[in-house]
Amino acid sequence: MNDSYGVYLGLDVGKGDHHAVGLAPDGKRLHDAALPNTEVRLRQLFDKLARHGRVLVVVDQPASIGALPVAVARACGHQVAYLPGLAMRRIADLHPGTAKTDARDAYVIADAARTLPHTLRRVDVGDEALAELEVLVGFDDDLAGEATRVSNRIRGLLTQIHPALERVLGPKIHHKAVLELLSRCGGPVGLRKAGRRKLVSIAAVHAPRMGERLVEQILTALDEQTVTVPGTQAAETILPRLADSLRDVLRQRDQVAGEVERMLDAHPLAPVLTSMPGIGVRTAARI
């Protein structure tokens, strides 16, 4: 990092408040206080310290709770860097005291920026793109968890009221044809009532090749059970809602995957990663 700074500002970032320590080139403390995580207070501090010369703002994490300080510092025209966690822990061991406090951590960050500039990493445009990817991938993880939860709920209900039907539909629960059948017909009672012709017409829209075979498997499974298990009537009303919910979650995952793919296309390593066996868009984004 360039050494022509008048202030080395270390920020130990937090969810509601940060702790800020500003050091002059000779190590004199210019600022040492808690800092609310608001744009107004951040700008006030940056403007105040800028009177001493160029300000280098250093955070311990540039994304998540550190994203706002980074964005405000840049908007104010200041250079931004971050101190990686491993480097920070090693440097902290060289400072007196063992208590881990926000004030101590902020001082360690500022002092590292002043005396050990080689330990810092720039926060550049590539990091911004990675931050965008991190948000999208995090949302996709949430959607994946929700898809698993709803899928398990559907399969659990089917296992409870009609095990044979679950054995047919369960392994294909994410297929659009299966979700459409459950959405429009419900459970075993609704499927039987719909009849073969209607089931085929519904399934064929989303599964032109396997539609008829799927319906035959469903009808065969329905014939394996003649008794009605308690809870079936309630399940008939719940299954269509669960199917709609799962379909919506899967549609959102497809949309997120498209957004991730567009971002990856701009990354120079994307073609290399996606060309590897077993590496798809979602895995490449995580890498």
mmCIF file of C-alpha atoms in Angstrom:
data_model
loop_
_atom_site.group_PDB
_atom_site.id
_atom_site.type_symbol
_atom_site.label_atom_id
_atom_site.label_comp_id
_atom_site.label_asym_id
_atom_site.label_seq_id
_atom_site.Cartn_x
_atom_site.Cartn_y
_atom_site.Cartn_z
ATOM 1 C CA MET A 1 0.000 0.000 0.000
ATOM 2 C CA ASN A 2 1.101 3.616 -0.589
ATOM 3 C CA ASP A 3 2.732 5.102 2.528
ATOM 4 C CA SER A 4 1.744 8.706 1.857
ATOM 5 C CA TYR A 5 -1.198 8.743 4.234
ATOM 6 C CA GLY A 6 -1.917 11.204 6.989
ATOM 7 C CA VAL A 7 -4.244 8.819 8.841
ATOM 8 C CA TYR A 8 -4.422 5.050 9.178
ATOM 9 C CA LEU A 9 -7.965 4.275 10.285
ATOM 10 C CA GLY A 10 -8.610 0.793 11.631
ATOM 11 C CA LEU A 11 -12.226 -0.360 11.884
ATOM 12 C CA ASP A 12 -13.199 -3.408 13.895
ATOM 13 C CA VAL A 13 -16.598 -3.780 12.250
ATOM 14 C CA GLY A 14 -19.724 -4.830 14.090
ATOM 15 C CA LYS A 15 -23.403 -5.303 13.372
ATOM 16 C CA GLY A 16 -24.657 -2.162 15.114
ATOM 17 C CA ASP A 17 -21.460 -0.348 16.005
ATOM 18 C CA HIS A 18 -17.851 -0.457 14.890
ATOM 19 C CA HIS A 19 -14.811 0.607 16.853
ATOM 20 C CA ALA A 20 -12.550 3.075 15.093
ATOM 21 C CA VAL A 21 -8.924 3.873 15.845
ATOM 22 C CA GLY A 22 -7.098 6.476 13.776
ATOM 23 C CA LEU A 23 -3.306 6.706 13.912
ATOM 24 C CA ALA A 24 -0.941 9.326 12.550
ATOM 25 C CA PRO A 25 2.178 8.147 10.653
ATOM 26 C CA ASP A 26 4.191 8.473 13.888
ATOM 27 C CA GLY A 27 1.698 6.302 15.816
ATOM 28 C CA LYS A 28 -0.100 9.099 17.633
ATOM 29 C CA ARG A 29 -3.762 8.347 18.264
ATOM 30 C CA LEU A 30 -5.984 10.770 16.419
ATOM 31 C CA HIS A 31 -9.226 8.958 17.190
ATOM 32 C CA ASP A 32 -10.337 6.069 19.408
ATOM 33 C CA ALA A 33 -14.067 5.547 19.928
ATOM 34 C CA ALA A 34 -17.112 3.487 19.094
ATOM 35 C CA LEU A 35 -18.673 4.331 15.741
ATOM 36 C CA PRO A 36 -22.378 3.758 14.923
ATOM 37 C CA ASN A 37 -22.894 1.877 11.665
ATOM 38 C CA THR A 38 -24.682 4.701 9.854
ATOM 39 C CA GLU A 39 -23.660 6.626 6.764
ATOM 40 C CA VAL A 40 -23.948 9.983 8.532
ATOM 41 C CA ARG A 41 -21.609 9.061 11.390
ATOM 42 C CA LEU A 42 -19.164 7.331 9.059
ATOM 43 C CA ARG A 43 -18.972 10.396 6.805
ATOM 44 C CA GLN A 44 -18.506 12.666 9.814
ATOM 45 C CA LEU A 45 -15.533 10.638 11.025
ATOM 46 C CA PHE A 46 -13.948 10.351 7.585
ATOM 47 C CA ASP A 47 -14.303 14.108 6.994
ATOM 48 C CA LYS A 48 -12.877 14.887 10.433
ATOM 49 C CA LEU A 49 -9.804 12.699 9.935
ATOM 50 C CA ALA A 50 -9.270 13.946 6.375
ATOM 51 C CA ARG A 51 -8.075 17.234 7.871
ATOM 52 C CA HIS A 52 -4.863 15.427 8.816
ATOM 53 C CA GLY A 53 -4.205 14.251 5.258
ATOM 54 C CA ARG A 54 -5.092 11.279 3.081
ATOM 55 C CA VAL A 55 -7.020 8.588 4.948
ATOM 56 C CA LEU A 56 -6.471 4.861 4.517
ATOM 57 C CA VAL A 57 -9.523 3.001 5.837
ATOM 58 C CA VAL A 58 -8.804 -0.592 6.840
ATOM 59 C CA VAL A 59 -11.478 -3.094 7.913
ATOM 60 C CA ASP A 60 -11.268 -6.649 9.187
ATOM 61 C CA GLN A 61 -13.928 -7.841 6.744
ATOM 62 C CA PRO A 62 -14.985 -6.011 3.584
ATOM 63 C CA ALA A 63 -18.332 -7.754 3.046
ATOM 64 C CA SER A 64 -21.421 -8.322 5.187
ATOM 65 C CA ILE A 65 -21.246 -6.002 8.223
ATOM 66 C CA GLY A 66 -18.222 -4.257 6.730
ATOM 67 C CA ALA A 67 -19.916 -3.410 3.434
ATOM 68 C CA LEU A 68 -21.331 -0.021 4.480
ATOM 69 C CA PRO A 69 -18.056 1.424 5.848
ATOM 70 C CA VAL A 70 -16.285 0.325 2.662
ATOM 71 C CA ALA A 71 -18.934 1.911 0.433
ATOM 72 C CA VAL A 72 -19.000 5.182 2.399
ATOM 73 C CA ALA A 73 -15.203 5.426 2.493
ATOM 74 C CA ARG A 74 -15.054 5.032 -1.266
ATOM 75 C CA ALA A 75 -17.815 7.583 -1.763
ATOM 76 C CA CYS A 76 -15.717 10.007 0.299
ATOM 77 C CA GLY A 77 -12.721 9.370 -1.955
ATOM 78 C CA HIS A 78 -10.623 7.387 0.517
ATOM 79 C CA GLN A 79 -8.571 4.280 -0.216
ATOM 80 C CA VAL A 80 -9.875 1.088 1.369
ATOM 81 C CA ALA A 81 -8.094 -2.109 2.362
ATOM 82 C CA TYR A 82 -8.724 -5.028 4.665
ATOM 83 C CA LEU A 83 -6.589 -7.060 7.026
ATOM 84 C CA PRO A 84 -7.180 -10.829 6.581
ATOM 85 C CA GLY A 85 -8.143 -12.717 9.721
ATOM 86 C CA LEU A 86 -5.061 -14.951 9.885
ATOM 87 C CA ALA A 87 -2.692 -12.000 9.520
ATOM 88 C CA MET A 88 -4.627 -10.069 12.137
ATOM 89 C CA ARG A 89 -4.422 -12.900 14.677
ATOM 90 C CA ARG A 90 -0.681 -13.241 14.183
ATOM 91 C CA ILE A 91 -0.109 -9.504 14.488
ATOM 92 C CA ALA A 92 -2.349 -9.312 17.572
ATOM 93 C CA ASP A 93 -0.059 -11.828 19.307
ATOM 94 C CA LEU A 94 2.768 -9.287 19.007
ATOM 95 C CA HIS A 95 0.835 -6.615 20.879
ATOM 96 C CA PRO A 96 0.739 -6.457 24.682
ATOM 97 C CA GLY A 97 -2.326 -7.769 26.463
ATOM 98 C CA THR A 98 -4.431 -10.850 25.895
ATOM 99 C CA ALA A 99 -7.955 -9.475 26.278
ATOM 100 C CA LYS A 100 -9.856 -9.428 22.997
ATOM 101 C CA THR A 101 -11.779 -6.177 22.792
ATOM 102 C CA ASP A 102 -13.132 -4.168 19.889
ATOM 103 C CA ALA A 103 -10.863 -1.256 20.801
ATOM 104 C CA ARG A 104 -7.768 -3.465 20.861
ATOM 105 C CA ASP A 105 -8.674 -5.099 17.558
ATOM 106 C CA ALA A 106 -9.243 -1.720 15.902
ATOM 107 C CA TYR A 107 -5.840 -0.543 17.145
ATOM 108 C CA VAL A 108 -4.166 -3.709 15.823
ATOM 109 C CA ILE A 109 -5.746 -3.091 12.408
ATOM 110 C CA ALA A 110 -4.673 0.556 12.308
ATOM 111 C CA ASP A 111 -1.148 -0.200 13.516
ATOM 112 C CA ALA A 112 -0.763 -2.997 10.966
ATOM 113 C CA ALA A 113 -1.770 -0.561 8.231
ATOM 114 C CA ARG A 114 0.844 1.896 9.495
ATOM 115 C CA THR A 115 3.770 -0.451 10.121
ATOM 116 C CA LEU A 116 3.056 -3.616 8.100
ATOM 117 C CA PRO A 117 1.418 -2.447 4.860
ATOM 118 C CA HIS A 118 2.376 -5.686 3.093
ATOM 119 C CA THR A 119 -0.178 -7.553 5.246
ATOM 120 C CA LEU A 120 -3.082 -5.579 3.791
ATOM 121 C CA ARG A 121 -5.233 -6.550 0.842
ATOM 122 C CA ARG A 122 -6.888 -4.074 -1.466
ATOM 123 C CA VAL A 123 -10.665 -4.036 -1.734
ATOM 124 C CA ASP A 124 -11.060 -3.763 -5.490
ATOM 125 C CA VAL A 125 -13.795 -4.161 -8.075
ATOM 126 C CA GLY A 126 -13.248 -7.915 -8.081
ATOM 127 C CA ASP A 127 -14.115 -8.001 -4.394
ATOM 128 C CA GLU A 128 -17.314 -6.108 -5.136
ATOM 129 C CA ALA A 129 -18.278 -8.728 -7.707
ATOM 130 C CA LEU A 130 -17.493 -11.457 -5.200
ATOM 131 C CA ALA A 131 -19.680 -9.696 -2.638
ATOM 132 C CA GLU A 132 -22.548 -9.686 -5.140
ATOM 133 C CA LEU A 133 -22.004 -13.378 -5.779
ATOM 134 C CA GLU A 134 -21.875 -14.064 -2.054
ATOM 135 C CA VAL A 135 -25.304 -12.486 -1.572
ATOM 136 C CA LEU A 136 -26.808 -14.470 -4.448
ATOM 137 C CA VAL A 137 -25.225 -17.747 -3.344
ATOM 138 C CA GLY A 138 -26.388 -17.142 0.220
ATOM 139 C CA PHE A 139 -29.945 -16.611 -1.002
ATOM 140 C CA ASP A 140 -29.694 -19.747 -3.127
ATOM 141 C CA ASP A 141 -28.588 -21.684 -0.044
ATOM 142 C CA ASP A 142 -31.699 -20.441 1.763
ATOM 143 C CA LEU A 143 -33.879 -21.496 -1.163
ATOM 144 C CA ALA A 144 -32.195 -24.903 -1.298
ATOM 145 C CA GLY A 145 -32.931 -25.421 2.383
ATOM 146 C CA GLU A 146 -36.556 -24.413 1.892
ATOM 147 C CA ALA A 147 -36.882 -26.738 -1.110
ATOM 148 C CA THR A 148 -35.571 -29.619 0.984
ATOM 149 C CA ARG A 149 -37.955 -28.801 3.832
ATOM 150 C CA VAL A 150 -41.043 -28.636 1.599
ATOM 151 C CA SER A 151 -39.996 -31.743 -0.353
ATOM 152 C CA ASN A 152 -39.613 -33.691 2.876
ATOM 153 C CA ARG A 153 -43.008 -32.463 4.055
ATOM 154 C CA ILE A 154 -44.693 -33.635 0.857
ATOM 155 C CA ARG A 155 -42.970 -37.005 0.962
ATOM 156 C CA GLY A 156 -43.766 -37.375 4.644
ATOM 157 C CA LEU A 157 -47.462 -36.763 4.041
ATOM 158 C CA LEU A 158 -47.567 -39.206 1.136
ATOM 159 C CA THR A 159 -45.743 -41.844 3.174
ATOM 160 C CA GLN A 160 -48.288 -41.396 5.952
ATOM 161 C CA ILE A 161 -51.428 -41.682 3.849
ATOM 162 C CA HIS A 162 -50.307 -43.757 0.838
ATOM 163 C CA PRO A 163 -46.795 -45.321 0.927
ATOM 164 C CA ALA A 164 -47.125 -46.886 -2.534
ATOM 165 C CA LEU A 165 -47.876 -43.509 -4.097
ATOM 166 C CA GLU A 166 -44.910 -41.956 -2.307
ATOM 167 C CA ARG A 167 -42.618 -44.600 -3.763
ATOM 168 C CA VAL A 168 -43.664 -43.441 -7.232
ATOM 169 C CA LEU A 169 -43.770 -39.677 -6.731
ATOM 170 C CA GLY A 170 -41.170 -39.169 -3.995
ATOM 171 C CA PRO A 171 -38.019 -39.739 -6.088
ATOM 172 C CA LYS A 172 -39.429 -37.408 -8.784
ATOM 173 C CA ILE A 173 -40.844 -34.780 -6.418
ATOM 174 C CA HIS A 174 -38.949 -31.906 -8.096
ATOM 175 C CA HIS A 175 -40.223 -32.789 -11.571
ATOM 176 C CA LYS A 176 -42.611 -30.203 -12.998
ATOM 177 C CA ALA A 177 -45.096 -32.872 -14.084
ATOM 178 C CA VAL A 178 -45.302 -34.337 -10.578
ATOM 179 C CA LEU A 179 -45.759 -30.919 -8.980
ATOM 180 C CA GLU A 180 -48.450 -30.003 -11.512
ATOM 181 C CA LEU A 181 -50.347 -33.220 -10.787
ATOM 182 C CA LEU A 182 -50.199 -32.639 -7.036
ATOM 183 C CA SER A 183 -51.130 -28.979 -7.456
ATOM 184 C CA ARG A 184 -54.194 -29.635 -9.606
ATOM 185 C CA CYS A 185 -55.369 -32.978 -8.261
ATOM 186 C CA GLY A 186 -54.077 -33.251 -4.708
ATOM 187 C CA GLY A 187 -53.332 -36.608 -3.103
ATOM 188 C CA PRO A 188 -54.496 -40.175 -3.757
ATOM 189 C CA VAL A 189 -58.211 -39.355 -3.617
ATOM 190 C CA GLY A 190 -57.924 -36.457 -6.056
ATOM 191 C CA LEU A 191 -55.624 -38.354 -8.408
ATOM 192 C CA ARG A 192 -57.980 -41.327 -8.558
ATOM 193 C CA LYS A 193 -60.968 -39.061 -9.094
ATOM 194 C CA ALA A 194 -59.241 -37.218 -11.968
ATOM 195 C CA GLY A 195 -58.900 -40.409 -13.992
ATOM 196 C CA ARG A 196 -56.344 -41.577 -16.491
ATOM 197 C CA ARG A 197 -57.222 -39.237 -19.372
ATOM 198 C CA LYS A 198 -57.010 -36.060 -17.301
ATOM 199 C CA LEU A 199 -53.826 -37.171 -15.561
ATOM 200 C CA VAL A 200 -52.137 -37.882 -18.897
ATOM 201 C CA SER A 201 -53.189 -34.508 -20.318
ATOM 202 C CA ILE A 202 -51.721 -32.735 -17.279
ATOM 203 C CA ALA A 203 -48.493 -34.731 -17.152
ATOM 204 C CA ALA A 204 -47.846 -34.593 -20.908
ATOM 205 C CA VAL A 205 -47.420 -30.805 -20.828
ATOM 206 C CA HIS A 206 -44.313 -31.051 -18.640
ATOM 207 C CA ALA A 207 -43.253 -34.608 -19.465
ATOM 208 C CA PRO A 208 -44.148 -35.458 -23.083
ATOM 209 C CA ARG A 209 -41.937 -38.560 -23.094
ATOM 210 C CA MET A 210 -42.606 -39.993 -19.645
ATOM 211 C CA GLY A 211 -46.088 -38.586 -19.029
ATOM 212 C CA GLU A 212 -48.087 -41.709 -19.845
ATOM 213 C CA ARG A 213 -45.630 -43.987 -18.072
ATOM 214 C CA LEU A 214 -45.771 -41.787 -14.969
ATOM 215 C CA VAL A 215 -49.566 -41.894 -14.941
ATOM 216 C CA GLU A 216 -49.553 -45.684 -15.291
ATOM 217 C CA GLN A 217 -47.192 -45.922 -12.324
ATOM 218 C CA ILE A 218 -49.473 -43.644 -10.302
ATOM 219 C CA LEU A 219 -52.605 -45.643 -11.116
ATOM 220 C CA THR A 220 -50.847 -48.922 -10.314
ATOM 221 C CA ALA A 221 -49.740 -47.511 -6.970
ATOM 222 C CA LEU A 222 -53.252 -46.286 -6.190
ATOM 223 C CA ASP A 223 -54.631 -49.785 -6.812
ATOM 224 C CA GLU A 224 -52.258 -51.228 -4.218
ATOM 225 C CA GLN A 225 -54.166 -49.584 -1.357
ATOM 226 C CA THR A 226 -57.913 -49.842 -0.769
ATOM 227 C CA VAL A 227 -58.163 -48.381 2.755
ATOM 228 C CA THR A 228 -58.252 -44.674 3.554
ATOM 229 C CA VAL A 229 -55.772 -43.706 6.228
ATOM 230 C CA PRO A 230 -56.871 -41.100 8.823
ATOM 231 C CA GLY A 231 -55.552 -37.674 7.833
ATOM 232 C CA THR A 232 -56.054 -38.256 4.115
ATOM 233 C CA GLN A 233 -58.771 -35.625 3.772
ATOM 234 C CA ALA A 234 -56.590 -32.926 5.335
ATOM 235 C CA ALA A 235 -53.614 -34.024 3.234
ATOM 236 C CA GLU A 236 -55.714 -33.624 0.082
ATOM 237 C CA THR A 237 -56.076 -29.912 0.847
ATOM 238 C CA ILE A 238 -52.482 -29.409 1.992
ATOM 239 C CA LEU A 239 -50.619 -31.212 -0.800
ATOM 240 C CA PRO A 240 -51.616 -28.760 -3.578
ATOM 241 C CA ARG A 241 -50.378 -25.835 -1.473
ATOM 242 C CA LEU A 242 -47.119 -27.570 -0.700
ATOM 243 C CA ALA A 243 -46.658 -28.415 -4.386
ATOM 244 C CA ASP A 244 -47.242 -24.768 -5.341
ATOM 245 C CA SER A 245 -44.794 -23.651 -2.669
ATOM 246 C CA LEU A 246 -42.100 -26.057 -3.845
ATOM 247 C CA ARG A 247 -42.636 -25.090 -7.467
ATOM 248 C CA ASP A 248 -42.220 -21.406 -6.581
ATOM 249 C CA VAL A 249 -39.012 -22.073 -4.634
ATOM 250 C CA LEU A 250 -37.547 -24.101 -7.498
ATOM 251 C CA ARG A 251 -38.475 -21.352 -9.958
ATOM 252 C CA GLN A 252 -36.663 -18.811 -7.790
ATOM 253 C CA ARG A 253 -33.600 -21.065 -7.693
ATOM 254 C CA ASP A 254 -33.596 -21.162 -11.491
ATOM 255 C CA GLN A 255 -33.789 -17.363 -11.612
ATOM 256 C CA VAL A 256 -30.925 -16.984 -9.138
ATOM 257 C CA ALA A 257 -28.857 -19.487 -11.131
ATOM 258 C CA GLY A 258 -29.379 -17.330 -14.217
ATOM 259 C CA GLU A 259 -28.215 -14.210 -12.371
ATOM 260 C CA VAL A 260 -25.177 -16.051 -11.016
ATOM 261 C CA GLU A 261 -24.319 -17.351 -14.473
ATOM 262 C CA ARG A 262 -24.431 -13.846 -15.954
ATOM 263 C CA MET A 263 -22.048 -12.623 -13.251
ATOM 264 C CA LEU A 264 -19.742 -15.582 -13.743
ATOM 265 C CA ASP A 265 -19.559 -14.956 -17.485
ATOM 266 C CA ALA A 266 -17.692 -11.731 -16.716
ATOM 267 C CA HIS A 267 -15.121 -13.511 -14.540
ATOM 268 C CA PRO A 268 -11.954 -14.661 -16.350
ATOM 269 C CA LEU A 269 -11.803 -17.964 -14.429
ATOM 270 C CA ALA A 270 -15.416 -18.950 -15.120
ATOM 271 C CA PRO A 271 -14.744 -20.895 -18.366
ATOM 272 C CA VAL A 272 -11.961 -22.849 -16.659
ATOM 273 C CA LEU A 273 -14.075 -23.753 -13.631
ATOM 274 C CA THR A 274 -17.236 -24.716 -15.512
ATOM 275 C CA SER A 275 -15.238 -26.869 -17.940
ATOM 276 C CA MET A 276 -14.222 -29.175 -15.088
ATOM 277 C CA PRO A 277 -16.262 -32.366 -14.559
ATOM 278 C CA GLY A 278 -18.913 -31.913 -11.895
ATOM 279 C CA ILE A 279 -18.481 -28.131 -11.660
ATOM 280 C CA GLY A 280 -21.708 -26.321 -12.487
ATOM 281 C CA VAL A 281 -22.753 -22.706 -12.114
ATOM 282 C CA ARG A 282 -23.584 -22.905 -8.408
ATOM 283 C CA THR A 283 -20.385 -24.754 -7.494
ATOM 284 C CA ALA A 284 -18.252 -22.393 -9.595
ATOM 285 C CA ALA A 285 -19.790 -19.401 -7.824
ATOM 286 C CA ARG A 286 -18.916 -20.871 -4.435
ATOM 287 C CA ILE A 287 -15.329 -21.529 -5.523
#
